[in-house]
Amino acid sequence: MATAGKVIRCRAAVAWAPGKLSVEEVEVAPPKAGEVRIKLVATGICRTDEHLLQGCFPNAEFPVIPGHEGAGIVESVGEGVTSMKPVWRILLCLPLHLHGIDFMTNLTPPSALHSIKYKYLRLLHSISEPQHLLPDKTTQYTVAKIDAAAPLDKVCLFGCGFSTGYGAAINTAKVKPGSTCAVFGLGGIGLSVVMGCKAAGASRIIGVDINKDKFAKAKELGATDCINPRDFQKPIQEVLTEMTGQGVDYSFEAIGHKDTMIAALASCNMSTGVCVMIGELDSGSEISIDPTLLLTGRTWKGTVLGGWKTRECIPKLVSSYLEKKFNSDLLITHTLPFAKVNEGFELLRAGKSIRTVLLF
Ligand code: APR
Ligand code: ZN
C-alpha cells in the first residue's frame, strides 16, 4: 500500500478517564521488527471493552484505547515478519487489544508505545500473558489470516465474542448430543454459547436472563426454554434442578457476577455436571463457595477465546460461517460509523444491543 514505510495519521477512540471516549487523531509509525500494521475495517463492541472503560482492570491505566474485536487488512509488515503479507484479510484475536484505532501496529506493548506518537496511550495488552510480549509470538498468535471472501463487518465478532461463547460449549464443555444445558446471560457471549450447545446437539438449552427482551433471539438461536430469575421466589439453581430432575449436564456463566457464577455451578448436576465460567469479574476479585459443590463431583472450568487456537482455528470458523453452518449475523443488532462509538456503548449499557459493529 502507498502508506507502507510512512508514519500515518488515523483516528482512535481514546478513553482519558473511566467512562468516556473521545475520537482523536494519532500518528502510527511503520511497523518495527516482528510487527504488522493493519488497516481496520470493522470492530465489534464487547462487554469487556465496557469493563475496561469503567476502570475494572487496574493494570490497564488511563488513557487507554479500548477495543479487541477487529477485522481488517494487513497494510505493511515489519522486518522479519514472514507469516503475514500486505492486503491479507485478517482478524485480530484475543489478547490483542487495540482496535479503537483505525490503523494499528501489532503489538508488543513496549514497541507499540514507541510507534504511537502519543506515548501516553496505554494498551490493555499490557495485562496479557508474558508470552505475548514477544514480537514473533504476538504476530503468530493474535492475528489470523482469513478467507478473502469473508465480510469483515460480520466476522469481526470471531476475534472474541462469538468464538468465546461458541467454543465454550464445543471445546471447553464438550457438550454431548442429547444433553441439557443452562446458559446464564443472553448477551452476545451467552447467545453464542446457545448456538454452540445447539450445534453440539444438546436437546434442552435453558436461557437465564433478567431481561426478558433477550428471550426471543435466544429461542431463535436454539434455546428451548428461557427463564427470568426474578419470576421465582426460590434461587434459580433450585428452579433449574426441578426443571431437569437433577440439574443440567452443562452450565455456562456469561454475565460476570459472583452470585450468578455460584448459581451456575450449583445448577449443574452434582456427579457429572460441568460449569464453564466466561463472565469477567473486576481484576483482583475473589469468590468463595461451599466446597461441597465441588466435592460432590462437579467440574468448574474457565475458557479463553472458547479454547480455539487463534491462527489455526479461527480461520476454520470463518470458513464454516461462509459455508453457512451457523448464522452469527443474528448477533449483530446495530452497525454504526466509528464516529458514533459512544452511541454504541450507550446501546450496550442500556441492554438494547447484542453486538454493535463499528465501521471505519
Ligand atoms: N441474572 C441473569 N442475567 C443477568 C444478570 C443476572 N443477575 N445480570 C445481567 N444479566 C444479563 C443481562 O441482561 C445481559 O443480557 O446478562 C447479559 C450480559 O450480556 P452483555 O452485557 O451483552 O455481555 P456479553 O458481551 O455477552 O458478555 C458477558 O462475558 O466476556 C465476558 O466481559 C464479558 O462479563 C461479560 C460476559
Ligand atoms: Zn471481548
PDB file of N, CA, C and O in Angstrom, residues 302-340:
ATOM      1  N   GLY A 302     -12.875 -22.703  33.291  1.00  0.00           N
ATOM      2  CA  GLY A 302     -12.913 -21.401  32.632  1.00  0.00           C
ATOM      3  C   GLY A 302     -12.522 -21.573  31.184  1.00  0.00           C
ATOM      4  O   GLY A 302     -12.088 -22.651  30.768  1.00  0.00           O
ATOM      5  N   THR A 303     -12.665 -20.521  30.399  1.00  0.00           N
ATOM      6  CA  THR A 303     -12.326 -20.626  28.986  1.00  0.00           C
ATOM      7  C   THR A 303     -11.703 -19.328  28.504  1.00  0.00           C
ATOM      8  O   THR A 303     -12.062 -18.254  28.965  1.00  0.00           O
ATOM      9  N   VAL A 304     -10.754 -19.412  27.603  1.00  0.00           N
ATOM     10  CA  VAL A 304     -10.188 -18.231  26.940  1.00  0.00           C
ATOM     11  C   VAL A 304     -10.406 -18.392  25.448  1.00  0.00           C
ATOM     12  O   VAL A 304     -10.019 -19.413  24.870  1.00  0.00           O
ATOM     13  N   LEU A 305     -11.070 -17.427  24.859  1.00  0.00           N
ATOM     14  CA  LEU A 305     -11.407 -17.476  23.435  1.00  0.00           C
ATOM     15  C   LEU A 305     -12.022 -18.831  23.056  1.00  0.00           C
ATOM     16  O   LEU A 305     -11.765 -19.386  21.990  1.00  0.00           O
ATOM     17  N   GLY A 306     -12.809 -19.358  23.970  1.00  0.00           N
ATOM     18  CA  GLY A 306     -13.530 -20.599  23.686  1.00  0.00           C
ATOM     19  C   GLY A 306     -12.635 -21.785  23.374  1.00  0.00           C
ATOM     20  O   GLY A 306     -13.069 -22.765  22.789  1.00  0.00           O
ATOM     21  N   GLY A 307     -11.359 -21.693  23.776  1.00  0.00           N
ATOM     22  CA  GLY A 307     -10.465 -22.835  23.583  1.00  0.00           C
ATOM     23  C   GLY A 307      -9.977 -23.008  22.151  1.00  0.00           C
ATOM     24  O   GLY A 307      -9.364 -24.029  21.837  1.00  0.00           O
ATOM     25  N   TRP A 308     -10.242 -22.027  21.294  1.00  0.00           N
ATOM     26  CA  TRP A 308      -9.743 -22.136  19.912  1.00  0.00           C
ATOM     27  C   TRP A 308      -8.294 -21.694  19.870  1.00  0.00           C
ATOM     28  O   TRP A 308      -7.927 -20.713  20.499  1.00  0.00           O
ATOM     29  N   LYS A 309      -7.493 -22.349  19.062  1.00  0.00           N
ATOM     30  CA  LYS A 309      -6.144 -21.859  18.799  1.00  0.00           C
ATOM     31  C   LYS A 309      -6.268 -20.805  17.707  1.00  0.00           C
ATOM     32  O   LYS A 309      -6.743 -21.106  16.602  1.00  0.00           O
ATOM     33  N   THR A 310      -5.840 -19.609  18.025  1.00  0.00           N
ATOM     34  CA  THR A 310      -6.144 -18.457  17.181  1.00  0.00           C
ATOM     35  C   THR A 310      -5.906 -18.685  15.693  1.00  0.00           C
ATOM     36  O   THR A 310      -6.822 -18.661  14.884  1.00  0.00           O
ATOM     37  N   ARG A 311      -4.646 -18.897  15.324  1.00  0.00           N
ATOM     38  CA  ARG A 311      -4.321 -18.900  13.888  1.00  0.00           C
ATOM     39  C   ARG A 311      -4.806 -20.156  13.193  1.00  0.00           C
ATOM     40  O   ARG A 311      -5.079 -20.158  12.008  1.00  0.00           O
ATOM     41  N   GLU A 312      -4.901 -21.217  13.966  1.00  0.00           N
ATOM     42  CA  GLU A 312      -5.282 -22.493  13.379  1.00  0.00           C
ATOM     43  C   GLU A 312      -6.806 -22.593  13.236  1.00  0.00           C
ATOM     44  O   GLU A 312      -7.312 -23.028  12.210  1.00  0.00           O
ATOM     45  N   CYS A 313      -7.511 -22.195  14.280  1.00  0.00           N
ATOM     46  CA  CYS A 313      -8.949 -22.496  14.351  1.00  0.00           C
ATOM     47  C   CYS A 313      -9.855 -21.367  13.893  1.00  0.00           C
ATOM     48  O   CYS A 313     -10.907 -21.626  13.309  1.00  0.00           O
ATOM     49  N   ILE A 314      -9.483 -20.119  14.170  1.00  0.00           N
ATOM     50  CA  ILE A 314     -10.402 -19.020  13.844  1.00  0.00           C
ATOM     51  C   ILE A 314     -10.653 -18.954  12.327  1.00  0.00           C
ATOM     52  O   ILE A 314     -11.800 -18.793  11.896  1.00  0.00           O
ATOM     53  N   PRO A 315      -9.633 -19.109  11.485  1.00  0.00           N
ATOM     54  CA  PRO A 315      -9.917 -19.123  10.036  1.00  0.00           C
ATOM     55  C   PRO A 315     -10.879 -20.254   9.645  1.00  0.00           C
ATOM     56  O   PRO A 315     -11.704 -20.085   8.748  1.00  0.00           O
ATOM     57  N   LYS A 316     -10.788 -21.386  10.342  1.00  0.00           N
ATOM     58  CA  LYS A 316     -11.707 -22.500  10.030  1.00  0.00           C
ATOM     59  C   LYS A 316     -13.137 -22.141  10.431  1.00  0.00           C
ATOM     60  O   LYS A 316     -14.100 -22.503   9.755  1.00  0.00           O
ATOM     61  N   LEU A 317     -13.261 -21.439  11.553  1.00  0.00           N
ATOM     62  CA  LEU A 317     -14.592 -20.990  11.967  1.00  0.00           C
ATOM     63  C   LEU A 317     -15.174 -20.045  10.915  1.00  0.00           C
ATOM     64  O   LEU A 317     -16.361 -20.104  10.600  1.00  0.00           O
ATOM     65  N   VAL A 318     -14.319 -19.162  10.392  1.00  0.00           N
ATOM     66  CA  VAL A 318     -14.768 -18.233   9.350  1.00  0.00           C
ATOM     67  C   VAL A 318     -15.221 -19.030   8.123  1.00  0.00           C
ATOM     68  O   VAL A 318     -16.255 -18.727   7.513  1.00  0.00           O
ATOM     69  N   SER A 319     -14.478 -20.080   7.778  1.00  0.00           N
ATOM     70  CA  SER A 319     -14.879 -20.908   6.630  1.00  0.00           C
ATOM     71  C   SER A 319     -16.223 -21.579   6.896  1.00  0.00           C
ATOM     72  O   SER A 319     -17.082 -21.651   6.004  1.00  0.00           O
ATOM     73  N   SER A 320     -16.422 -22.053   8.123  1.00  0.00           N
ATOM     74  CA  SER A 320     -17.721 -22.659   8.462  1.00  0.00           C
ATOM     75  C   SER A 320     -18.846 -21.643   8.325  1.00  0.00           C
ATOM     76  O   SER A 320     -19.949 -21.966   7.873  1.00  0.00           O
ATOM     77  N   TYR A 321     -18.551 -20.410   8.714  1.00  0.00           N
ATOM     78  CA  TYR A 321     -19.543 -19.333   8.557  1.00  0.00           C
ATOM     79  C   TYR A 321     -19.881 -19.154   7.073  1.00  0.00           C
ATOM     80  O   TYR A 321     -21.052 -19.056   6.697  1.00  0.00           O
ATOM     81  N   LEU A 322     -18.832 -19.137   6.235  1.00  0.00           N
ATOM     82  CA  LEU A 322     -19.055 -18.942   4.796  1.00  0.00           C
ATOM     83  C   LEU A 322     -19.831 -20.111   4.199  1.00  0.00           C
ATOM     84  O   LEU A 322     -20.572 -19.948   3.226  1.00  0.00           O
ATOM     85  N   GLU A 323     -19.666 -21.293   4.821  1.00  0.00           N
ATOM     86  CA  GLU A 323     -20.437 -22.467   4.363  1.00  0.00           C
ATOM     87  C   GLU A 323     -21.827 -22.506   4.990  1.00  0.00           C
ATOM     88  O   GLU A 323     -22.545 -23.494   4.879  1.00  0.00           O
ATOM     89  N   LYS A 324     -22.165 -21.444   5.730  1.00  0.00           N
ATOM     90  CA  LYS A 324     -23.485 -21.276   6.359  1.00  0.00           C
ATOM     91  C   LYS A 324     -23.801 -22.382   7.369  1.00  0.00           C
ATOM     92  O   LYS A 324     -24.945 -22.825   7.497  1.00  0.00           O
ATOM     93  N   LYS A 325     -22.777 -22.827   8.105  1.00  0.00           N
ATOM     94  CA  LYS A 325     -23.026 -23.846   9.130  1.00  0.00           C
ATOM     95  C   LYS A 325     -23.680 -23.240  10.370  1.00  0.00           C
ATOM     96  O   LYS A 325     -24.232 -23.941  11.203  1.00  0.00           O
ATOM     97  N   PHE A 326     -23.564 -21.935  10.533  1.00  0.00           N
ATOM     98  CA  PHE A 326     -24.267 -21.208  11.605  1.00  0.00           C
ATOM     99  C   PHE A 326     -24.442 -19.779  11.122  1.00  0.00           C
ATOM    100  O   PHE A 326     -23.784 -19.362  10.166  1.00  0.00           O
ATOM    101  N   ASN A 327     -25.344 -19.055  11.785  1.00  0.00           N
ATOM    102  CA  ASN A 327     -25.592 -17.677  11.345  1.00  0.00           C
ATOM    103  C   ASN A 327     -25.297 -16.689  12.469  1.00  0.00           C
ATOM    104  O   ASN A 327     -26.201 -16.246  13.174  1.00  0.00           O
ATOM    105  N   SER A 328     -24.041 -16.332  12.608  1.00  0.00           N
ATOM    106  CA  SER A 328     -23.660 -15.394  13.671  1.00  0.00           C
ATOM    107  C   SER A 328     -24.110 -13.965  13.352  1.00  0.00           C
ATOM    108  O   SER A 328     -24.080 -13.105  14.234  1.00  0.00           O
ATOM    109  N   ASP A 329     -24.556 -13.711  12.124  1.00  0.00           N
ATOM    110  CA  ASP A 329     -25.052 -12.363  11.784  1.00  0.00           C
ATOM    111  C   ASP A 329     -26.220 -11.967  12.686  1.00  0.00           C
ATOM    112  O   ASP A 329     -26.462 -10.781  12.909  1.00  0.00           O
ATOM    113  N   LEU A 330     -26.961 -12.974  13.177  1.00  0.00           N
ATOM    114  CA  LEU A 330     -28.122 -12.670  14.025  1.00  0.00           C
ATOM    115  C   LEU A 330     -27.716 -11.982  15.330  1.00  0.00           C
ATOM    116  O   LEU A 330     -28.544 -11.399  16.014  1.00  0.00           O
ATOM    117  N   LEU A 331     -26.433 -12.074  15.687  1.00  0.00           N
ATOM    118  CA  LEU A 331     -25.962 -11.416  16.909  1.00  0.00           C
ATOM    119  C   LEU A 331     -25.756  -9.918  16.709  1.00  0.00           C
ATOM    120  O   LEU A 331     -25.679  -9.163  17.673  1.00  0.00           O
ATOM    121  N   ILE A 332     -25.632  -9.502  15.452  1.00  0.00           N
ATOM    122  CA  ILE A 332     -25.330  -8.085  15.171  1.00  0.00           C
ATOM    123  C   ILE A 332     -26.648  -7.318  15.084  1.00  0.00           C
ATOM    124  O   ILE A 332     -27.415  -7.473  14.144  1.00  0.00           O
ATOM    125  N   THR A 333     -26.900  -6.506  16.107  1.00  0.00           N
ATOM    126  CA  THR A 333     -28.160  -5.761  16.133  1.00  0.00           C
ATOM    127  C   THR A 333     -27.981  -4.331  15.629  1.00  0.00           C
ATOM    128  O   THR A 333     -28.951  -3.683  15.255  1.00  0.00           O
ATOM    129  N   HIS A 334     -26.753  -3.812  15.676  1.00  0.00           N
ATOM    130  CA  HIS A 334     -26.510  -2.436  15.245  1.00  0.00           C
ATOM    131  C   HIS A 334     -25.183  -2.341  14.497  1.00  0.00           C
ATOM    132  O   HIS A 334     -24.214  -2.988  14.885  1.00  0.00           O
ATOM    133  N   THR A 335     -25.176  -1.516  13.456  1.00  0.00           N
ATOM    134  CA  THR A 335     -23.934  -1.204  12.741  1.00  0.00           C
ATOM    135  C   THR A 335     -23.836   0.316  12.666  1.00  0.00           C
ATOM    136  O   THR A 335     -24.781   0.975  12.219  1.00  0.00           O
ATOM    137  N   LEU A 336     -22.743   0.867  13.170  1.00  0.00           N
ATOM    138  CA  LEU A 336     -22.604   2.328  13.258  1.00  0.00           C
ATOM    139  C   LEU A 336     -21.268   2.774  12.689  1.00  0.00           C
ATOM    140  O   LEU A 336     -20.291   2.015  12.723  1.00  0.00           O
ATOM    141  N   PRO A 337     -21.187   4.019  12.205  1.00  0.00           N
ATOM    142  CA  PRO A 337     -19.871   4.535  11.827  1.00  0.00           C
ATOM    143  C   PRO A 337     -19.007   4.733  13.076  1.00  0.00           C
ATOM    144  O   PRO A 337     -19.537   4.993  14.166  1.00  0.00           O
ATOM    145  N   PHE A 338     -17.697   4.594  12.899  1.00  0.00           N
ATOM    146  CA  PHE A 338     -16.767   4.682  14.029  1.00  0.00           C
ATOM    147  C   PHE A 338     -16.986   5.947  14.879  1.00  0.00           C
ATOM    148  O   PHE A 338     -16.887   5.916  16.099  1.00  0.00           O
ATOM    149  N   ALA A 339     -17.348   7.054  14.214  1.00  0.00           N
ATOM    150  CA  ALA A 339     -17.530   8.322  14.936  1.00  0.00           C
ATOM    151  C   ALA A 339     -18.614   8.199  16.012  1.00  0.00           C
ATOM    152  O   ALA A 339     -18.636   8.971  16.974  1.00  0.00           O
ATOM    153  N   LYS A 340     -19.516   7.211  15.879  1.00  0.00           N
ATOM    154  CA  LYS A 340     -20.602   7.049  16.862  1.00  0.00           C
ATOM    155  C   LYS A 340     -20.261   6.008  17.915  1.00  0.00           C
ATOM    156  O   LYS A 340     -21.147   5.337  18.461  1.00  0.00           O
TER     157      LYS A 340
END
